[in-house]
Short mmCIF file of C-alpha atoms and ligand atoms in Angstrom, two decimals:
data_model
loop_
_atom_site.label_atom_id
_atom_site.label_comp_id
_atom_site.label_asym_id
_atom_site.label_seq_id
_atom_site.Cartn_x
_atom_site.Cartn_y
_atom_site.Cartn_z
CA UNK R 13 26.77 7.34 -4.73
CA UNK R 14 25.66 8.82 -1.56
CA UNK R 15 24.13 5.95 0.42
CA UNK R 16 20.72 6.64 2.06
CA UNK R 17 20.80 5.06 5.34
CA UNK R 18 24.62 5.40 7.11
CA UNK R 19 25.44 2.67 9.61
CA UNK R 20 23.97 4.60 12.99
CA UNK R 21 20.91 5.54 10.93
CA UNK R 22 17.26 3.93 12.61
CA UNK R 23 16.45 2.00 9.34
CA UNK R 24 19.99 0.30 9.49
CA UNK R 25 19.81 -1.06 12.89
CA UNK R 26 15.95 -1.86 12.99
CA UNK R 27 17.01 -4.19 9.83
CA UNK R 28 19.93 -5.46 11.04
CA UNK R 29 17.71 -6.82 13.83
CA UNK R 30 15.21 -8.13 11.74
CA UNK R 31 17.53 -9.81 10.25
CA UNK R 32 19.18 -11.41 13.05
CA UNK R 33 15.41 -12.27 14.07
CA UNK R 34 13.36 -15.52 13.90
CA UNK R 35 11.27 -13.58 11.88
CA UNK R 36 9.57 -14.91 8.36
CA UNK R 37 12.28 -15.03 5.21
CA UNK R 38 9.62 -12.29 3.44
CA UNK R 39 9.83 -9.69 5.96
CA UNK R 40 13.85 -9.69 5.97
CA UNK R 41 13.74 -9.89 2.08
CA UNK R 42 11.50 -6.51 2.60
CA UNK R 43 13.80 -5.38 5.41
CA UNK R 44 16.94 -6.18 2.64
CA UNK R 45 15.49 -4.39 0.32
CA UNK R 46 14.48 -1.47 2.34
CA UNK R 47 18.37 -0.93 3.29
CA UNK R 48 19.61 -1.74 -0.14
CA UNK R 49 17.23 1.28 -1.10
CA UNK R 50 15.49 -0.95 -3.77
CA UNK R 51 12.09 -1.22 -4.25
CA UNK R 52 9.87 -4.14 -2.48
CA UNK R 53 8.17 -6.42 -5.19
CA UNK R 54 4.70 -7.12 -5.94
CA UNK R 55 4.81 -10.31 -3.93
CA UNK R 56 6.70 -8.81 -0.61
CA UNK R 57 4.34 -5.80 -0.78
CA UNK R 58 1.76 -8.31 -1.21
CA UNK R 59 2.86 -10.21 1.97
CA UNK R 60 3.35 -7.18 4.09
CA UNK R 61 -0.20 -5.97 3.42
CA UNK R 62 -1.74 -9.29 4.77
CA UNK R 63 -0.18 -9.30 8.25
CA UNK R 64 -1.73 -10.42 11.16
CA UNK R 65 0.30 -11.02 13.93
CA UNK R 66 0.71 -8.75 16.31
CA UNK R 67 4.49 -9.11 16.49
CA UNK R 68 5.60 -8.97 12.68
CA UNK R 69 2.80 -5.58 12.11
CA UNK R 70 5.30 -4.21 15.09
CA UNK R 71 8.05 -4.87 13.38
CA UNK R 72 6.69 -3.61 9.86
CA UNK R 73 5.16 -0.40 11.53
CA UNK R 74 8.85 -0.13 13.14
CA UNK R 75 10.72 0.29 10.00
CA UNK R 76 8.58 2.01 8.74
CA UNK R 77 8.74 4.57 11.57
CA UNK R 78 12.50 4.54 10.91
CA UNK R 79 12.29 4.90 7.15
CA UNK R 80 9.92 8.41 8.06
CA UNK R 81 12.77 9.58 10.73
CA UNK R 82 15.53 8.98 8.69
CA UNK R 83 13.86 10.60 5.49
CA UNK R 84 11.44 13.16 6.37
CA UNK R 85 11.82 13.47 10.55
CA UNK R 86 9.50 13.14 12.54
CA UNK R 87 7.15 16.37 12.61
CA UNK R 88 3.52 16.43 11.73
CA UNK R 89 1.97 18.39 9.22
CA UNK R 90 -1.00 19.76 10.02
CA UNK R 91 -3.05 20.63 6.75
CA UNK R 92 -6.30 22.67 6.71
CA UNK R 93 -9.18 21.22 4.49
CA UNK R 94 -11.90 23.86 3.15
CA UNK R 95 -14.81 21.26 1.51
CA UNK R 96 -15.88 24.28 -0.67
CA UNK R 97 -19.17 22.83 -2.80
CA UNK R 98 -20.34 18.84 -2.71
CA UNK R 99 -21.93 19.64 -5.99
CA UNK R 100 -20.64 16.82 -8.09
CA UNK R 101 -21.35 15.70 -11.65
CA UNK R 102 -19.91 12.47 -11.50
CA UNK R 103 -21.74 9.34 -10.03
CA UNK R 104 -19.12 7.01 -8.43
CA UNK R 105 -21.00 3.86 -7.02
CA UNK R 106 -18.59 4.69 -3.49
CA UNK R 107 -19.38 8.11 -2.44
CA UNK R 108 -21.87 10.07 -0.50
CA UNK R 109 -22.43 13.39 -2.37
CA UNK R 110 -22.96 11.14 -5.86
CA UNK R 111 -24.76 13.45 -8.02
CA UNK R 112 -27.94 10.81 -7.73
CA UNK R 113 -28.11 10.82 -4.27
CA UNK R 114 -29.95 13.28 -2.43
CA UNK R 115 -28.42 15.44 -0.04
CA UNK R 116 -29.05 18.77 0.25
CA UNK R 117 -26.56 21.09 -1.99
CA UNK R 118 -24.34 23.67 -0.92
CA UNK R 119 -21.31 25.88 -2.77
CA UNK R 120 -19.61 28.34 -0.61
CA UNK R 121 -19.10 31.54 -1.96
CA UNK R 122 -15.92 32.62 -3.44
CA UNK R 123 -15.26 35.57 -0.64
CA UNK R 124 -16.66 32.98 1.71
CA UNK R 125 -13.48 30.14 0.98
CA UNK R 126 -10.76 33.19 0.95
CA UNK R 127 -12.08 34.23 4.13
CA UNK R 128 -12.18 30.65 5.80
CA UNK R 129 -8.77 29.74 4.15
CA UNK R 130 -7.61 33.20 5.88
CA UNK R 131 -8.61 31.83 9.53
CA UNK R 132 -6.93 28.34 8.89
CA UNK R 133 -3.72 29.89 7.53
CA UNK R 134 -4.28 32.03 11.47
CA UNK R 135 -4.12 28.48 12.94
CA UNK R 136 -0.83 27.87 11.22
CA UNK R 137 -1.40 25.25 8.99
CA UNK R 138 0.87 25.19 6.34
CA UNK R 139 -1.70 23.85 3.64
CA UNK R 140 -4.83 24.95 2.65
CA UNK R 141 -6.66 22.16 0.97
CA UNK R 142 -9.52 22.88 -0.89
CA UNK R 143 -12.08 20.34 -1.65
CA UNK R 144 -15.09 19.96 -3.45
CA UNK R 145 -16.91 17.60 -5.73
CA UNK R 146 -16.87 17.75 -9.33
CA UNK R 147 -18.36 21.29 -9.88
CA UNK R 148 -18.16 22.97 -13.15
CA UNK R 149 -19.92 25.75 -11.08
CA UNK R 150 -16.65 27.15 -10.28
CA UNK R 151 -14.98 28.26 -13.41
CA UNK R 152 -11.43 27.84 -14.94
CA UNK R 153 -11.37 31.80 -13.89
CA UNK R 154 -13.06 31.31 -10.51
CA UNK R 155 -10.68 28.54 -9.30
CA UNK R 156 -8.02 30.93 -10.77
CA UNK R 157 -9.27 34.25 -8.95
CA UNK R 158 -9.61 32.11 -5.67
CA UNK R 159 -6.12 30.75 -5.53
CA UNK R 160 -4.43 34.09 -6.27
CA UNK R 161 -6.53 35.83 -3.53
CA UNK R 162 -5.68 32.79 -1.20
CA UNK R 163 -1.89 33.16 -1.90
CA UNK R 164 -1.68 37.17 -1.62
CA UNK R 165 -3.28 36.80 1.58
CA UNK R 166 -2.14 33.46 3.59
CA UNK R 167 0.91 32.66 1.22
CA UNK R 168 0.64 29.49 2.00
CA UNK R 169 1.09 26.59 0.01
CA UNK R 170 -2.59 25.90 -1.76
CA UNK R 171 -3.55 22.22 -2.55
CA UNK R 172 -6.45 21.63 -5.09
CA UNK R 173 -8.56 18.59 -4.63
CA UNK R 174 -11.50 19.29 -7.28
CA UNK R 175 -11.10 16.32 -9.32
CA UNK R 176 -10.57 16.10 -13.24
CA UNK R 177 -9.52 18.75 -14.65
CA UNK R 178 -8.39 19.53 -18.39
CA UNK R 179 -4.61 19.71 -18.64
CA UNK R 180 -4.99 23.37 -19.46
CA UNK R 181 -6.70 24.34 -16.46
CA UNK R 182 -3.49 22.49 -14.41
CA UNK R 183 -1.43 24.79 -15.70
CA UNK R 184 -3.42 27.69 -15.36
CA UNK R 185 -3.90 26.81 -11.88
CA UNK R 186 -0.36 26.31 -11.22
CA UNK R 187 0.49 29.78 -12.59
CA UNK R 188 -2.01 31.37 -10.09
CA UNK R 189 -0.05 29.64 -7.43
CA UNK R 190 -1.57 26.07 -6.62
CA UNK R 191 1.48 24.01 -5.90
CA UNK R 192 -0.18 20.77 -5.23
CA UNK R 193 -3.04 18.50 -6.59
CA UNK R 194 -5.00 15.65 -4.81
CA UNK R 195 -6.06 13.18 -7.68
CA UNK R 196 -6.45 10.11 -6.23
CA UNK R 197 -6.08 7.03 -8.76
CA UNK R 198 -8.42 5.07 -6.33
CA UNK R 199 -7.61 1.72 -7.56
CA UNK R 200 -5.34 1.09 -10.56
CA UNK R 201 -7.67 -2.14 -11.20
CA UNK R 202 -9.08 -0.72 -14.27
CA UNK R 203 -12.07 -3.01 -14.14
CA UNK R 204 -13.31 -2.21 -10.39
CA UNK R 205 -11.92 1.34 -11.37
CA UNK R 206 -14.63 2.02 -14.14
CA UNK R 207 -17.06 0.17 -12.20
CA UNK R 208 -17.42 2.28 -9.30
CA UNK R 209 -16.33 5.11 -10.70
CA UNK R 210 -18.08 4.79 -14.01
CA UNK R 211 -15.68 6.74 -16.07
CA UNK R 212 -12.39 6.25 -18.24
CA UNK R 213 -9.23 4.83 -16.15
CA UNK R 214 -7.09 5.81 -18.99
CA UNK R 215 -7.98 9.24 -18.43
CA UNK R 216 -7.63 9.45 -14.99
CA UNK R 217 -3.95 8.26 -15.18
CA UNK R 218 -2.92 10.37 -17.73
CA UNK R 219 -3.96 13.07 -15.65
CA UNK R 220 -2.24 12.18 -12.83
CA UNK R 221 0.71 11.63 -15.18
CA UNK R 222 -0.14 15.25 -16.52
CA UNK R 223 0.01 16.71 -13.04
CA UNK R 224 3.45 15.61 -12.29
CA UNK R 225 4.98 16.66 -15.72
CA UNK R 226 4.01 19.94 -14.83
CA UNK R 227 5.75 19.74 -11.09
CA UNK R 228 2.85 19.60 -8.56
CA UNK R 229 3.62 18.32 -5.76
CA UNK R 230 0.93 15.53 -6.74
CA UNK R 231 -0.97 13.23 -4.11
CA UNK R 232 -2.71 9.67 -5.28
CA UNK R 233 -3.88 7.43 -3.30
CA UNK R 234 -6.50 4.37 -2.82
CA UNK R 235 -9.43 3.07 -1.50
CA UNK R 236 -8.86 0.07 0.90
CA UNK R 237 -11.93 -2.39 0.50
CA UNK R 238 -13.49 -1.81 -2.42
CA UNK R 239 -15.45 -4.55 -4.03
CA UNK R 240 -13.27 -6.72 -5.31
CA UNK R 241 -10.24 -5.58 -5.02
CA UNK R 242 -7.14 -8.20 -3.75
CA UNK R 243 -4.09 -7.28 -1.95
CA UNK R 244 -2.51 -7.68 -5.24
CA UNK R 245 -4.33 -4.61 -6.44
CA UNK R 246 -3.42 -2.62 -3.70
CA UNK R 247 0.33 -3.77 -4.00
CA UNK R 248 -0.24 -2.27 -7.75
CA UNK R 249 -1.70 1.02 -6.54
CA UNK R 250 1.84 1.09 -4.24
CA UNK R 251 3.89 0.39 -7.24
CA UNK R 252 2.13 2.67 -9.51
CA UNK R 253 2.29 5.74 -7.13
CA UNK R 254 6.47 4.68 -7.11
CA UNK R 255 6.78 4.77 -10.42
CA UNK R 256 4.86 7.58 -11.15
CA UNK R 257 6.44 10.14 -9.16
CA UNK R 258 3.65 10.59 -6.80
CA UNK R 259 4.82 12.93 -3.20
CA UNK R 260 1.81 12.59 -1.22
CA UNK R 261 -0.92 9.39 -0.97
CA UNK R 262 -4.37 9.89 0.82
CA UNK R 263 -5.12 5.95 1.50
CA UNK R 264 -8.36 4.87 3.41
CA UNK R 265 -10.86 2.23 4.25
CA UNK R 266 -13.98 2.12 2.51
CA UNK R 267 -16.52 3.37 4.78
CA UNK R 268 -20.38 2.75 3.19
CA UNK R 269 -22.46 5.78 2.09
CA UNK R 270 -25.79 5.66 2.78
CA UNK R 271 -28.18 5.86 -0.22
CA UNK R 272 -25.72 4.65 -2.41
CA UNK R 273 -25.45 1.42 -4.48
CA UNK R 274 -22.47 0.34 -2.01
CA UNK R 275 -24.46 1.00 1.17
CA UNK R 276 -24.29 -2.48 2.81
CA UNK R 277 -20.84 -3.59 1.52
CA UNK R 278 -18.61 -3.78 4.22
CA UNK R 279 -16.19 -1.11 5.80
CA UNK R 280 -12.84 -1.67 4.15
CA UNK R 281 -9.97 -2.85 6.61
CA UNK R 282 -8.49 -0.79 8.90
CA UNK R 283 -5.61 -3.36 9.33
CA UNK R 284 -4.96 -3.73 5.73
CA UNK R 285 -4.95 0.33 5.29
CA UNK R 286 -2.32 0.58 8.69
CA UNK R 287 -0.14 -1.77 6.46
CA UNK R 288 -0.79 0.00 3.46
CA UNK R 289 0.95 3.19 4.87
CA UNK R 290 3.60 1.19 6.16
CA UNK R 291 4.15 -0.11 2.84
CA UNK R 292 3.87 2.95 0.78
CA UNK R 293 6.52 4.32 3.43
CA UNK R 294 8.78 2.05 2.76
CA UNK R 295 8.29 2.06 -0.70
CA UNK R 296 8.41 6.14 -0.97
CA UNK R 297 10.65 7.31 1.65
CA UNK R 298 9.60 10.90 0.94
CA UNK R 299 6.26 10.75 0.62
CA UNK R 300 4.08 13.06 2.43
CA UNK R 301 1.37 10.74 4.15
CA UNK R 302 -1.89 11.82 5.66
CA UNK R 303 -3.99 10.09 8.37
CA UNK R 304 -6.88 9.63 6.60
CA UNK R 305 -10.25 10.67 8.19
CA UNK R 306 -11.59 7.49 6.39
CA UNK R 307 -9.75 5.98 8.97
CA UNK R 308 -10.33 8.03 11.94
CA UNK R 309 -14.01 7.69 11.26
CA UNK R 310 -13.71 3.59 12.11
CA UNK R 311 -11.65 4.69 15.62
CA UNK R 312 -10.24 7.94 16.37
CA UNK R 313 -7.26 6.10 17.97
CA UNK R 314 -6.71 4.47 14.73
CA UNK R 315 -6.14 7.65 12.35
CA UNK R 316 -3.46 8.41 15.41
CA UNK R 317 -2.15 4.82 15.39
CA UNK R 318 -1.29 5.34 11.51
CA UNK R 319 1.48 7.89 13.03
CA UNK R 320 3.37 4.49 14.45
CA UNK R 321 2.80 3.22 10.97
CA UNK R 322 4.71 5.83 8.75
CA UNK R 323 2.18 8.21 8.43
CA UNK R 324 3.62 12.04 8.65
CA UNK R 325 0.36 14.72 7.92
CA UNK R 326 -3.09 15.12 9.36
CA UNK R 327 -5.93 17.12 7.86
CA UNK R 328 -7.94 18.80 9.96
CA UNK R 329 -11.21 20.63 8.78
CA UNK R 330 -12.27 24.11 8.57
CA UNK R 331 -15.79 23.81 6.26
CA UNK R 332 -17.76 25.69 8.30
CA UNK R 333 -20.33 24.42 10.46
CA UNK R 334 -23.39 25.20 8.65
CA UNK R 335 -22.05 22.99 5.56
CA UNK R 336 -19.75 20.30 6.96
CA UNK R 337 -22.41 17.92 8.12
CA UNK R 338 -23.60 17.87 4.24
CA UNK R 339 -20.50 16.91 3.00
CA UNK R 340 -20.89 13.62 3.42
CA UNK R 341 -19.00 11.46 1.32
CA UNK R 342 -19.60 8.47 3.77
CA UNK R 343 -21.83 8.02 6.82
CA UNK R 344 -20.60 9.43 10.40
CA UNK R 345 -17.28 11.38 8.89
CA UNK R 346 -15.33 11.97 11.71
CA UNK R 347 -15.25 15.83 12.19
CA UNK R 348 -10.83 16.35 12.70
CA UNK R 349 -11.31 19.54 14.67
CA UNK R 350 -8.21 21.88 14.81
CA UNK R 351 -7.78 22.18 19.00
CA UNK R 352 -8.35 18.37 19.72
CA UNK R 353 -5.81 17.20 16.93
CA UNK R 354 -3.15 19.61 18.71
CA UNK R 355 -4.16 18.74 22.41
CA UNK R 356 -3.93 14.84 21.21
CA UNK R 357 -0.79 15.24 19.64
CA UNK R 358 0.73 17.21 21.97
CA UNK R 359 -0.66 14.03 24.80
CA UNK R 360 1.14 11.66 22.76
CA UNK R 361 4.05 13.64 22.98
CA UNK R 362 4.23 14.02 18.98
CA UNK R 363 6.42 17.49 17.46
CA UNK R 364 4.06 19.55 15.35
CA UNK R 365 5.64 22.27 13.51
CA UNK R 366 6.62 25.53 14.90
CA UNK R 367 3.93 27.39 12.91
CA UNK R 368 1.19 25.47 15.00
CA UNK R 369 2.61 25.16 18.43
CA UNK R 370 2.76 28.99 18.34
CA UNK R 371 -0.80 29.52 17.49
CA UNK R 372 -2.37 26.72 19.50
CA UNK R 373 -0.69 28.16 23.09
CA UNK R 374 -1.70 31.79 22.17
N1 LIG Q 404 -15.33 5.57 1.57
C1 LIG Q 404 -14.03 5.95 1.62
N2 LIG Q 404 -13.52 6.94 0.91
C2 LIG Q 404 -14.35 7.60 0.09
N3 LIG Q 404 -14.14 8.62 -0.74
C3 LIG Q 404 -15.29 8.94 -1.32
N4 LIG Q 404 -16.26 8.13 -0.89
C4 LIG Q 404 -15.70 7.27 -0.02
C5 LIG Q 404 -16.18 6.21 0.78
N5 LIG Q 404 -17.46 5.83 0.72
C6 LIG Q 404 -12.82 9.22 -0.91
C7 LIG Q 404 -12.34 9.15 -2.35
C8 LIG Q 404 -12.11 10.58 -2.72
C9 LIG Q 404 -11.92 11.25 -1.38
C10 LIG Q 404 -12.20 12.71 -1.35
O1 LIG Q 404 -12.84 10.58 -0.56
O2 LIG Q 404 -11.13 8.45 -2.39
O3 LIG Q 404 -10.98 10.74 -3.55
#
């Protein structure tokens, strides 16, 4: 069996000095486990998530670092987000654009996405994501007609992130040419689950289960800081996204939404989420992991910290001006403009991919 970390590889000699370190028996177990290419249990991943010291997050954030170079390399993806409509029929206790609260409506027009998805693809993303809430507005044969016109013209890879779905439209969406699906599990607690999200967990996982039996590249992910929820859960939502075969995880805090019945809980951790992409690094060496603006919308500097922490992709957003500032899922999004992501990047000396460089210098 082909081994996946040879002798002069990072991960093998960041391990090898954590364990010949003073460091706590959990985080070598981890470290072990990480080189042994086994997964981390509930209790390690459990542990990992609740550092605090400065020096042992280092040296978590480290391997993890080493687990991305060795795996995927080192590049960042830089994805293009289109939030289409924040129509949404569902009610979740969490989010801004809840179809009780009030904030004015919008729903782009179908020309109107192909058109804006044809000026991202210009920038040279190499993803067009498109968002929305829950909008039966846009037909089975809409979605359809806008993915094909998408692909003939950008052929890039197109990433839906509309929500549930039946099974049938998956696949007719797949056959038009969407490759990938965002359906975030949110929590696998099934009790905080159909709290705040006041629908069926079962549902929502076999749907996610759906999307991978029919080869999307399919993202999951959580929400740090819900109420309730224990580092336990979170370890869960890690394991479950393992086991299930899930390539890309969108994990962030939970940032309040004003208007809604969570608008004075408190902002989820940004600690625990920086650990949680370490962790789900470690866990999924291949997984593609975004930034989150969740994140970037506590500190700037921390959605670019989470690229020390194992995190490989950034989204940045192309709704158009006159809608953006209504899709507002929490309070104060931060708005991940295309120019200043690059001229960051490029500051901190990060490699973007080719596509990117070439159109952000011309
Ligand atoms: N805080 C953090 N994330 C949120 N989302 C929705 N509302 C909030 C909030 N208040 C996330 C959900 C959803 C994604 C598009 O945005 O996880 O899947």
């Amino acid at each position: 069996m082909l081994e996946r970390y040879s002798q002069d590889s990072l991960t093998f000699k960041k391990v090898e000095e954590i364990l010949n370190s003073n460091l706590p028996d959990n985080l070598k177990s981890a470290a072990s486990k990480v080189i042994e290419d086994r997964p981390l249990s509930r209790e390690e991943i459990v542990y990992l998530l609740g550092l605090k010291d400065s020096v042992e997050r280092k040296y978590l954030f480290d391997l993890a670092s080493c687990v991305r170079h060795d795996n995927v390399g080192d590049t960042i993806f830089i994805k293009g987000i289109i939030e289409f409509s924040n129509y949404c029929k569902r009610d979740c206790l969490y989010c801004g654009i809840r179809s009780s609260n009030k904030v004015p409506r919008y729903r782009m027009k179908e020309d109107e996405i192909v058109k804006t998805a044809i000026e991202a693809a210009n920038y040279g993303v190499d993803t067009i994501i498109l968002q929305s809430g829950e909008d039966p507005f846009y037909t089975t044969e809409i979605i359809e007609r806008i993915i094909k016109k998408i692909r003939e013209t950008t052929h890039r890879a197109v990433s839906l992130s509309i929500g549930e779905r039946e099974p049938e439209e998956f696949e007719i969406f797949k056959k038009a040419g969407a490759s990938k699906y965002l359906l975030k599990q949110e929590t696998v607690n099934k009790k905080i689950f159909e709290m705040v999200h006041g629908d069926d967990y079962e549902r929502r996982i076999f749907l996610i289960k759906t999307l991978v039996s029919l080869k999307y590249i399919t993202g999951g992910g959580d929400i740090i800081g819900l109420p309730g929820q224990t580092l336990e859960d979170i370890a869960d939502d890690i394991i479950f996204m393992r086991e299930a075969g899930i390539k890309m995880a969108g994990i962030g805090p939970f940032i309040p939404a004003r208007g809604t019945p969570l608008e004075n809980y408190p902002t989820g951790s940004a600690e625990i989420t920086l650990n949680a992409y370490a962790c789900t690094r470690l866990m999924i060496p291949l997984i593609q992991l975004p930034t989150t603006t969740a994140l970037g919308t506590i500190d700037k500097n921390l959605q670019y910290k989470a690229f020390d922490a194992g995190c490989n992709v950034i989204m940045v957003n192309f709704t158009p001006d006159t809608y953006r500032s209504n899709y507002r899922i929490y309070d104060n999004k931060r708005k991940v403009e295309f120019y200043e992501t690059v001229r960051d990047l490029s500051k901190m000396n990060r490699r973007l991919t080719a596509l990117v460089k070439a159109r952000s210098s011309s």
